[in-house]
Coordinates of C-alpha atoms and ligand atoms in Angstrom, one line a residue:
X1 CA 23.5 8.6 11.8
X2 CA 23.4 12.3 12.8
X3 CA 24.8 13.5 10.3
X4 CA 22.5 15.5 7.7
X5 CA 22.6 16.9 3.9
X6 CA 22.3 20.7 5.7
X7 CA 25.2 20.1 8.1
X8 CA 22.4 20.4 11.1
X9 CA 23.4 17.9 13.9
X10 CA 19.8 19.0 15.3
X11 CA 17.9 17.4 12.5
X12 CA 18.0 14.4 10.3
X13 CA 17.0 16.3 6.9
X14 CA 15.3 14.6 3.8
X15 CA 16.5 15.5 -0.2
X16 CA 15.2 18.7 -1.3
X17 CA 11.2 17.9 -2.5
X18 CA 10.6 14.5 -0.6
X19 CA 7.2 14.1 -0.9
X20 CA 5.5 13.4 3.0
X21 CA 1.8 12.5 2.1
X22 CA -0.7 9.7 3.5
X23 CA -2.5 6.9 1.5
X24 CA -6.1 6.1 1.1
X25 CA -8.2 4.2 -1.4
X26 CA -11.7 4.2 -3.0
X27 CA -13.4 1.9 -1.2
X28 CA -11.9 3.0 2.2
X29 CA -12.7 6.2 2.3
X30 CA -15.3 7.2 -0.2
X31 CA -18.4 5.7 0.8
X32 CA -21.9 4.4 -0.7
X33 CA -19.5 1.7 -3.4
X34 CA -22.1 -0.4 -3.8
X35 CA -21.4 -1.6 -7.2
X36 CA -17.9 -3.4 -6.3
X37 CA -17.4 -7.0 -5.3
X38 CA -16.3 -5.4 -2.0
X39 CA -19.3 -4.1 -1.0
X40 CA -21.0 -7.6 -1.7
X41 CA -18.8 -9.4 0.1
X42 CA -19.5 -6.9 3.4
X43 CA -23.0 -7.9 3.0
X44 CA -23.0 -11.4 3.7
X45 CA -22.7 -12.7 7.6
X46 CA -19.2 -13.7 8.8
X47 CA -17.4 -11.9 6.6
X48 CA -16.4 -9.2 8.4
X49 CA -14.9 -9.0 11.8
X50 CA -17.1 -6.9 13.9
X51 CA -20.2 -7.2 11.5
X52 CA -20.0 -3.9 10.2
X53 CA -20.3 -2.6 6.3
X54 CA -18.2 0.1 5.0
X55 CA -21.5 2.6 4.4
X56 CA -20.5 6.1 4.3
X57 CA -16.6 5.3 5.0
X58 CA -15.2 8.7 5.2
X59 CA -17.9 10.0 2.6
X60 CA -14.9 11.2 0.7
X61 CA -17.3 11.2 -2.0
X62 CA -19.0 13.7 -0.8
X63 CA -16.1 15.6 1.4
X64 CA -12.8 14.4 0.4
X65 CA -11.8 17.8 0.5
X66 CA -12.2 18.1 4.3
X67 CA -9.7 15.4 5.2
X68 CA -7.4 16.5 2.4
X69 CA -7.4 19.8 3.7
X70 CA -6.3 19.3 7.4
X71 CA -3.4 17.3 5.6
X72 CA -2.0 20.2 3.5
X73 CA -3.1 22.8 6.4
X74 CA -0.8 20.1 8.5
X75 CA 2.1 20.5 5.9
X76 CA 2.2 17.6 4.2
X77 CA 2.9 18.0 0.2
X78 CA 1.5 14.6 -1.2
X79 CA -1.5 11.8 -1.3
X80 CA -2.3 8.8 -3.1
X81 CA -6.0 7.9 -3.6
X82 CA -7.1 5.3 -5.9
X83 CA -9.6 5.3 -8.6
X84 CA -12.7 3.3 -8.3
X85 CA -13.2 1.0 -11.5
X86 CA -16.9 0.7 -10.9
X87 CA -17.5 4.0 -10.5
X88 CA -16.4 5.1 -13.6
X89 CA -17.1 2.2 -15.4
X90 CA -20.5 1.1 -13.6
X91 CA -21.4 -1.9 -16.8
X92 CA -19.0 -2.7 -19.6
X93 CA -20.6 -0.4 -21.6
X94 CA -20.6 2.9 -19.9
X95 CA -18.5 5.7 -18.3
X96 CA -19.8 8.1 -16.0
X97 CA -18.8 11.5 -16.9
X98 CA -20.1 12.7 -13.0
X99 CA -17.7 10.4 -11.7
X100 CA -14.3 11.9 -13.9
X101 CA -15.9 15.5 -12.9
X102 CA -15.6 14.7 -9.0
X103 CA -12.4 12.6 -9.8
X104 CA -10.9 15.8 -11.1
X105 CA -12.8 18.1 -8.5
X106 CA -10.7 16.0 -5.7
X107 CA -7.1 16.2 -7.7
X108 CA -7.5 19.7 -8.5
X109 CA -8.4 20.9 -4.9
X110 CA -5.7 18.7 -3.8
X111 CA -2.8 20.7 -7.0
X112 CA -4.5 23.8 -5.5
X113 CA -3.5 23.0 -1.8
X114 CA 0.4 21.7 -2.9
X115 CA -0.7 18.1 -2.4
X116 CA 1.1 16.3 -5.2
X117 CA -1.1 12.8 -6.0
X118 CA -0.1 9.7 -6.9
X119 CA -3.3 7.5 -8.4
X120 CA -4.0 3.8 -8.1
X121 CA -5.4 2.1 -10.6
X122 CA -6.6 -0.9 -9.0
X123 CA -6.9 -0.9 -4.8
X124 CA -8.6 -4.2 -4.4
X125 CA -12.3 -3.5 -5.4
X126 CA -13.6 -5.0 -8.9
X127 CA -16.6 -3.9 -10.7
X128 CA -19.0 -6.3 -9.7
X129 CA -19.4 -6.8 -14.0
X130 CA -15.7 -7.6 -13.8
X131 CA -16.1 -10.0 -10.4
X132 CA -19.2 -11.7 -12.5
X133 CA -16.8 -12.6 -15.6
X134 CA -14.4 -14.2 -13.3
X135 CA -12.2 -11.0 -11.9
X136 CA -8.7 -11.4 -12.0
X137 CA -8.8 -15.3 -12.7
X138 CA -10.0 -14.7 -16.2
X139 CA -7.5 -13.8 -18.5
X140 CA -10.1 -11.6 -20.0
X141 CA -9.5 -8.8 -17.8
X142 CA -6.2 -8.0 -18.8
X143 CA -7.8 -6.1 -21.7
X144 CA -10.4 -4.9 -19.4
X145 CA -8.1 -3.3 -17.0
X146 CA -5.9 -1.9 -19.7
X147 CA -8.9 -0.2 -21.3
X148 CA -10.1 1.4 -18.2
X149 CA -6.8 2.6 -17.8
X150 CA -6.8 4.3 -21.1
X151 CA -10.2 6.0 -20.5
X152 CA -9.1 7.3 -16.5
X153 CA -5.1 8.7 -17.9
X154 CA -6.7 10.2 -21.0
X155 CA -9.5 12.0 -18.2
X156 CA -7.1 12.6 -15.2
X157 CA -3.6 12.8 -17.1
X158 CA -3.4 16.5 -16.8
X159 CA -3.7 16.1 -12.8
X160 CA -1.2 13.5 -12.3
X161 CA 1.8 12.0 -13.4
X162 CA 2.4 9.1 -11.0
X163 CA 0.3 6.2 -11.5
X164 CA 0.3 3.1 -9.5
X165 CA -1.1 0.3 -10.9
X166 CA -1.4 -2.6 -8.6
X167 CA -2.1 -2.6 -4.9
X168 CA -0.4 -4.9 -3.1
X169 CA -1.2 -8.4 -5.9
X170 CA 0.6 -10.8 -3.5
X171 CA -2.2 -9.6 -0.2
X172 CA -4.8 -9.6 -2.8
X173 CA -4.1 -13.1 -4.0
X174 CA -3.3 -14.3 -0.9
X175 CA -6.5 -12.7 1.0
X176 CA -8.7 -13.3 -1.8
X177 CA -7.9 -17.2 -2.7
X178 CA -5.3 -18.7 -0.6
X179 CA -6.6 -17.6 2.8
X180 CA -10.1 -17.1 1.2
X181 CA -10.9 -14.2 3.4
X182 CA -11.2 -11.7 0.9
X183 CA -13.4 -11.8 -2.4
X184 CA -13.6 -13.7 -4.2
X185 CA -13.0 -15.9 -1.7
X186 CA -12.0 -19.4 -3.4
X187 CA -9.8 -20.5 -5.7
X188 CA -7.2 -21.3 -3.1
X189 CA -3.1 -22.1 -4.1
X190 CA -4.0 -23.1 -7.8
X191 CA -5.6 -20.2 -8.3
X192 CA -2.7 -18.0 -7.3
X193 CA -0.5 -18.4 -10.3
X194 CA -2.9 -17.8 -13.5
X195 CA -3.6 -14.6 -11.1
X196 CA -0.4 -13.3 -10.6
X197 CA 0.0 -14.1 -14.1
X198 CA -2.9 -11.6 -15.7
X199 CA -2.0 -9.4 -13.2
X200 CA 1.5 -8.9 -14.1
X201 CA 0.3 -9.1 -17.7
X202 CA -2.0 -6.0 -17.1
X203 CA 0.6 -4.3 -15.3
X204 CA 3.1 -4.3 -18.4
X205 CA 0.1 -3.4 -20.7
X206 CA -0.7 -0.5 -18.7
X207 CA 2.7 0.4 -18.1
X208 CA 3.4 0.8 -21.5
X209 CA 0.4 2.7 -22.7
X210 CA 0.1 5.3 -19.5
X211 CA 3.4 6.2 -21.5
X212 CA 2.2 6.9 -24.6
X213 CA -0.4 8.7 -23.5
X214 CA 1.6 10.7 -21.0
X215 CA 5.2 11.4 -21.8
X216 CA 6.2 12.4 -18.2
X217 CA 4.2 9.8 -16.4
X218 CA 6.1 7.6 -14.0
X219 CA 4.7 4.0 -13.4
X220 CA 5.2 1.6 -10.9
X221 CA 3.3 -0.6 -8.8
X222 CA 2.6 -0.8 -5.0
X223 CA 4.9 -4.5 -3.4
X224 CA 4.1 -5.4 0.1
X225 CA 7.1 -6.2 1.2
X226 CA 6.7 -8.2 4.8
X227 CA 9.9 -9.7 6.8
X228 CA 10.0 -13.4 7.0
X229 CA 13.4 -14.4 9.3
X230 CA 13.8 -17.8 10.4
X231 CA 12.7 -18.3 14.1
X232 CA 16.2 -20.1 14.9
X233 CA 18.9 -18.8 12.6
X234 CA 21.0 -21.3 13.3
X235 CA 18.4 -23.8 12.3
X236 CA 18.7 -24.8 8.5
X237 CA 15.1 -26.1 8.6
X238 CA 13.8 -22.8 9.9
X239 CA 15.9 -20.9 7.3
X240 CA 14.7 -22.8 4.4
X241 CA 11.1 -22.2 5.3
X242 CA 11.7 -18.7 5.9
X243 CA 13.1 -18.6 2.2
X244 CA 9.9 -20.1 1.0
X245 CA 7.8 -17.8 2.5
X246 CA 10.2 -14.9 1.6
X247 CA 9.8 -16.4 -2.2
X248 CA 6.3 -17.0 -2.5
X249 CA 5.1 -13.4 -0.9
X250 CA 8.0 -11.1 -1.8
X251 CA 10.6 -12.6 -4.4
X252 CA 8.5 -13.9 -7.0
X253 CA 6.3 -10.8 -7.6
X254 CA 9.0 -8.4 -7.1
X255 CA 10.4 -10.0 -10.3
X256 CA 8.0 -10.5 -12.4
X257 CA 6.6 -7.0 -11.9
X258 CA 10.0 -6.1 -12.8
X259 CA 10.8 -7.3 -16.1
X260 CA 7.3 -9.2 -17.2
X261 CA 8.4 -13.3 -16.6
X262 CA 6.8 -14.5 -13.7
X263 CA 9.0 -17.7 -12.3
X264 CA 7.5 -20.9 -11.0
X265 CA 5.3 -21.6 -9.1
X266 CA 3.1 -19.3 -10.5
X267 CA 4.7 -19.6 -14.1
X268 CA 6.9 -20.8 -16.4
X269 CA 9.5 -18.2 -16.5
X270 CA 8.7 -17.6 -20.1
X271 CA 10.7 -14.9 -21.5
X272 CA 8.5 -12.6 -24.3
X273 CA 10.9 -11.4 -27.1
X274 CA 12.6 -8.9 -25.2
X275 CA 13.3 -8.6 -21.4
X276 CA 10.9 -5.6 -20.3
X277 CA 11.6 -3.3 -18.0
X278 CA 8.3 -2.2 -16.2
X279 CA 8.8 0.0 -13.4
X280 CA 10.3 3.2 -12.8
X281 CA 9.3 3.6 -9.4
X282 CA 8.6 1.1 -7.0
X283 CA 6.0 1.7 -4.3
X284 CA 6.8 0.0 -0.7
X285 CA 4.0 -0.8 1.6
X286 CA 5.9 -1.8 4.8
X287 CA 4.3 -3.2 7.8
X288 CA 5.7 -5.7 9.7
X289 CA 7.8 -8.8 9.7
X290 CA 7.0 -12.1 11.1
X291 CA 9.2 -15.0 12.2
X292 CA 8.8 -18.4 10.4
X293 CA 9.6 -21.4 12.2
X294 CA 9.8 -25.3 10.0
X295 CA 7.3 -27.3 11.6
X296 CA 6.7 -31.3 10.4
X297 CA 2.9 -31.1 12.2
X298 CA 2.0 -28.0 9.4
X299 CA 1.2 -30.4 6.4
X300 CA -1.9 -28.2 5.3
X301 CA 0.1 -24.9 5.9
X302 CA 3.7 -26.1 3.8
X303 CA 5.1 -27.1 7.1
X304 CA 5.4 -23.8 8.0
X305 CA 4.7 -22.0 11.2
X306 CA 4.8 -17.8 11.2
X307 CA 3.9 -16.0 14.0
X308 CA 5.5 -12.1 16.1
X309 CA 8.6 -12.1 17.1
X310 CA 7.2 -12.7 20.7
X311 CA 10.5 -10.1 22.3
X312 CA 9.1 -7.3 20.2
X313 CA 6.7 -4.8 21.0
X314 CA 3.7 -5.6 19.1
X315 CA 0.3 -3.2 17.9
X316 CA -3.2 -4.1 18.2
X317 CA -3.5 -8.1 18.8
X318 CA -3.5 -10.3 15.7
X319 CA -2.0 -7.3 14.0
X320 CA 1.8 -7.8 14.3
X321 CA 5.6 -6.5 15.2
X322 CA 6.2 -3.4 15.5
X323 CA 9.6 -3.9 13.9
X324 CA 10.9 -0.5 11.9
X325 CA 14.4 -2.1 11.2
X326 CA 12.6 -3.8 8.8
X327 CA 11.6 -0.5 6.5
X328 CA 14.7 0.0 6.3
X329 CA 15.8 -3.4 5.1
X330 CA 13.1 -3.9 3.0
X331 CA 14.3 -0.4 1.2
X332 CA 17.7 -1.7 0.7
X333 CA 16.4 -4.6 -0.8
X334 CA 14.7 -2.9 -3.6
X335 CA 17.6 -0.8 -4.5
X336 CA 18.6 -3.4 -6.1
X337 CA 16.0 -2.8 -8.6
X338 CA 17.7 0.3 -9.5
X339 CA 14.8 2.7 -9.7
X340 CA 13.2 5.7 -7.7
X341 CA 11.2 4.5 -4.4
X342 CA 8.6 5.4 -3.0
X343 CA 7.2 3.9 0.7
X344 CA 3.6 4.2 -0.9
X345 CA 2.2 2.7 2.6
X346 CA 3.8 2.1 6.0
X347 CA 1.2 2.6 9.2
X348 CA 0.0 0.9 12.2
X349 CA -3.4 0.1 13.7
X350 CA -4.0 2.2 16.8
X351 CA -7.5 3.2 18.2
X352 CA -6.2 4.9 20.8
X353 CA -3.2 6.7 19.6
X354 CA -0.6 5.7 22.1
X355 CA 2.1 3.5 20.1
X356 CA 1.8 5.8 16.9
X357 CA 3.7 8.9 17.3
X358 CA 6.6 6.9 18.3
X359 CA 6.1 4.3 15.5
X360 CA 6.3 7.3 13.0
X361 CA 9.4 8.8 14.5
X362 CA 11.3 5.1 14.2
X363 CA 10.0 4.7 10.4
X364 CA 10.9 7.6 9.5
X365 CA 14.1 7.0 10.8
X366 CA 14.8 4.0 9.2
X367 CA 13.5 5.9 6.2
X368 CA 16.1 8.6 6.5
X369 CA 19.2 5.9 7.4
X370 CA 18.2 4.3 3.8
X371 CA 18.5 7.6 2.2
X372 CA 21.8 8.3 3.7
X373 CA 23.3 4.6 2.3
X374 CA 22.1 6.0 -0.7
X375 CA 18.6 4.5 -1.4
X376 CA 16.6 6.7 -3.9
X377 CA 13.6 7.0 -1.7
X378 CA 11.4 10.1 -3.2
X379 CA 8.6 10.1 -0.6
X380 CA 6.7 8.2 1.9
X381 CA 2.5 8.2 2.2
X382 CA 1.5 7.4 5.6
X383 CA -1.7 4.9 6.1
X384 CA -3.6 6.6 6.1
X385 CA -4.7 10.4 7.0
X386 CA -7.7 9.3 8.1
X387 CA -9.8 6.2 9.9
X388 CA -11.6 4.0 7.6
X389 CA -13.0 0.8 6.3
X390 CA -10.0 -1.8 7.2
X391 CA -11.3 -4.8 4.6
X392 CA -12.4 -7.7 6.8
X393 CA -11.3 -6.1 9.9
X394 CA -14.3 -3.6 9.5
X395 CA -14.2 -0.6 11.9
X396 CA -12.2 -2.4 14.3
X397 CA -8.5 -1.3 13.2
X398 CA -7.8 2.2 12.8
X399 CA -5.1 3.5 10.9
X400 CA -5.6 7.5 10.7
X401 CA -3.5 10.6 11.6
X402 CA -7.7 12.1 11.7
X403 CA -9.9 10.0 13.9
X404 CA -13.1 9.4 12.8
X405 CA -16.3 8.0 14.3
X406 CA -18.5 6.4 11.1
X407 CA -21.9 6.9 12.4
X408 CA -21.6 10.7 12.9
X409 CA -18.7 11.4 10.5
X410 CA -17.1 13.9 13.5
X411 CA -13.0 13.5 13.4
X412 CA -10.8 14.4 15.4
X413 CA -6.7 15.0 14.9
X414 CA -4.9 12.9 16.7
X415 CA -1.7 14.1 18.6
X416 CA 0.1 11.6 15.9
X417 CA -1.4 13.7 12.8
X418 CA 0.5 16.9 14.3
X419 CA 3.8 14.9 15.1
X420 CA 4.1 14.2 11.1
X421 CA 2.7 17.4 10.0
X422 CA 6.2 18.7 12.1
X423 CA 8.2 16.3 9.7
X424 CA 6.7 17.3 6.7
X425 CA 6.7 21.2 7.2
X426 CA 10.3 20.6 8.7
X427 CA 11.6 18.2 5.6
X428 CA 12.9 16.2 8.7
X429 CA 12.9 14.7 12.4
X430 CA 14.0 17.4 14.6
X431 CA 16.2 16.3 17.8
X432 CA 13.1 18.7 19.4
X433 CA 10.7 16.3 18.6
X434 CA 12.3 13.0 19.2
X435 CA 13.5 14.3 22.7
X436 CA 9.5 14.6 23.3
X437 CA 8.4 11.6 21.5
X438 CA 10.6 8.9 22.0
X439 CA 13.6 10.6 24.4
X440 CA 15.7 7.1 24.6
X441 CA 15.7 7.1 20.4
X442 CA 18.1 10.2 20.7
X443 CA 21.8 8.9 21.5
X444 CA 21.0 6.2 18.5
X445 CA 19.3 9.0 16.3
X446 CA 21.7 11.9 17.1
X447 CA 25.0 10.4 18.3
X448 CA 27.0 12.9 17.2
X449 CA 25.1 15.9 18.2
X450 CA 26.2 17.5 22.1
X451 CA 22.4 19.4 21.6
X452 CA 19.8 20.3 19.4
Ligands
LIG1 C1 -2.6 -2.6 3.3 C2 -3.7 -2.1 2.3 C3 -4.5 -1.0 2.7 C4 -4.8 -1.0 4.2 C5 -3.5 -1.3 5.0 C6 -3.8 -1.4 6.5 O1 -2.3 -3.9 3.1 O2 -3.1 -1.8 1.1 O3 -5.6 -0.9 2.0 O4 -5.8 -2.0 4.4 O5 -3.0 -2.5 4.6

């Protein structure tokens, strides 16, 4: 593994123009949403973890720039944002001009500073006029969500050519109506498949159009793709559950986002006329993995039992492996699809900043070792540059290279914010800075290299 495209047994180097960038979206950072189904949801007791509402989040809307900033001032070269529907499209029958003019204030300071952006269409949050005709269960908002996406490439098309257009469908469906944890909070298993179903629907809709409007736009989609290995490998049982939960989460959306037919259990596998091809990018979010065990007492859960790898180091409690093997498997698994990719998400919750610089050296490691089998990875967006509003979690997980405390808006860089900033402005993991980071990574990292 130590060898490296510039023949420098000192560093693992990335392809010429990777982009290194962090994530964020709308509702997570920009503050004051109050006309989302999110913001609702906050509102009501129970809902969220530590009883807290997002409020000012990062006040990106007023101060994006500040955060955005520190990241190019730290060298990184990329972010992806999202777009907030209700903001621009407050009722069905308007569109706030303001909103495209800050949209395109935030993109063009982030051009100006080298930070290339990706955009996300659709990060969770519905307009609370979408949520109130049914959201993502009607089939009615496939040409809802197509139409706003007409109106936000012809405004912002000039700014940015790589468009993402679903967060993560499989959390949001799970979250939202399995688990019911998440707005809109009901629905549960039966409504997973006519949602998946308008979903990928909107997806192929707005894939195609984005490309008539922008002849250099690339399109894709953001998969969370999550490890599911049987407890007991040896154990058939345990093997066949994992594949279920494998199918259901990753499988199934993976293709149908792919070529438009979205298999059973959540369709029919009807083929349109002609086989589509949808993507050309995909966007990983990588977390974690989780270990699935068959278990007869589950009835209500598909006699299935997931839970940490208990040997592993795990973050924050509740929150998972720490397991960065797994980025790069779940790379190699979607170079099968045969298109650019992008790790449009990988982080970990940390409030205090002790497990996070080493968790970025071993990503990006894994990252790297997936490049040099020959995966077309382009770039990777860390979650997330800065701390924010973590969905039903609330304040309580933090995710940001800049800390921040909510009630007086003050951040502070973490050490872990200046560890990537040396990978970006470096296109690569120096031996220097694993020998500080995480010493015992170098004989696997640099095995070939007598010193750096
Ligand atoms: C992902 C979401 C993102 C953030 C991280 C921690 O599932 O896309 O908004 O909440 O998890």
């Amino acid at each position: 593994m130590s060898d490296d495209a510039e023949g420098n047994p000192g560093k693992l180097s990335f392809p010429e123009g990777f982009i290194w960038g962090t994530a964020t979206s709308s509702h997570q950072v920009e503050g004051d949403n109050h006309l989302n189904d999110w913001w609702a949801w906050e509102q009501a007791p129970g809902h969220i973890e530590d009883a807290s509402t997002s409020g000012l989040a990062a006040n990106w809307w007023q101060m994006a720039e500040q955060d955005l900033a520190i990241a190019a001032e730290l060298g990184q070269n990329g972010h992806r944002l999202s777009l907030e529907w209700s903001r621009l499209q407050p009722a069905r029958d308007a569109w706030d001009e303001r909103a495209v003019e800050r949209y395109r204030q935030i993109l063009g300071f982030m051009r100006e500073r080298g930070l290339e952006p990706m955009i996300t269409l659709h990060h969770f949050t519905l307009p609370l006029w979408v949520r109130e005709a049914g959201g993502w269960a009607n089939e009615q908002i496939v040409p809802l969500f197509v139409e706003f996406t007409r109106r936000a490439v012809d405004a912002l098309g000039d700014l940015c050519h790589l468009w993402c257009t679903i967060n993560e469908p499989m959390v949001y469906i799970a979250m939202g109506c399995v688990f019911g944890v998440w707005p809109p909070g009901r629905g549960g298993l039966r409504a997973s498949g006519p949602m998946l179903r308008h979903m990928v629907r909107a997806h192929a809709d707005a894939y195609h159009l984005i490309h008539r409007i922008q002849s250099q736009a690339q399109v894709g989609y953001a998969k969370h793709v999550r490890l599911f290995d049987p407890a007991d490998p040896a154990r058939w049982a345990d093997r066949r559950a994992a594949g279920l939960v494998d199918y259901l989460f990753n499988e199934a959306a993976l293709r149908a986002f792919d070529d438009g037919v979205v298999p059973p259990p959540f369709g029919r596998a009807l083929r349109r006329n002609r086989a589509e091809h949808l993507v050309d990018f995909l966007g990983l979010n990588y977390y974690s993995r989780e270990m699935v065990a068959f278990d007869p007492r589950r009835k209500d859960e598909m006699y299935v039992h997931r839970f940490a790898n208990p040997a592993s180091p795990f973050s924050m409690e509740g929150w998972g492996e720490i397991y960065p093997e797994g980025l790069y498997r779940a790379l190699k698994r979607l170079a099968a699809y045969e298109v650019p990719l992008y790790v449009t998400e990988f982080g970990i919750p940390d409030n205090t900043d002790s497990q996070r610089p080493r968790f970025i050296v071993e990503h990006v490691a894994a990252i790297h070792r997936a490049i040099q089998e020959g995966v077309p990875v382009k770039g990777a967006f860390f979650w997330s540059l800065v701390d924010n509003f973590e969905w039903a979690a609330g304040w309580s997980a933090r995710f940001g290279l800049i800390g921040l405390d909510p009630q007086t808006q003050e951040r502070t860089v973490r050490q872990s914010a200046g560890i990537y900033g040396r990978i970006a402005a470096s296109n690569g993991l120096e031996r220097g800075l694993v020998a500080e980071v995480a010493p015992d990574l170098l004989p696997t990292l640099f095995s070939g290299a007598a010193s750096g």
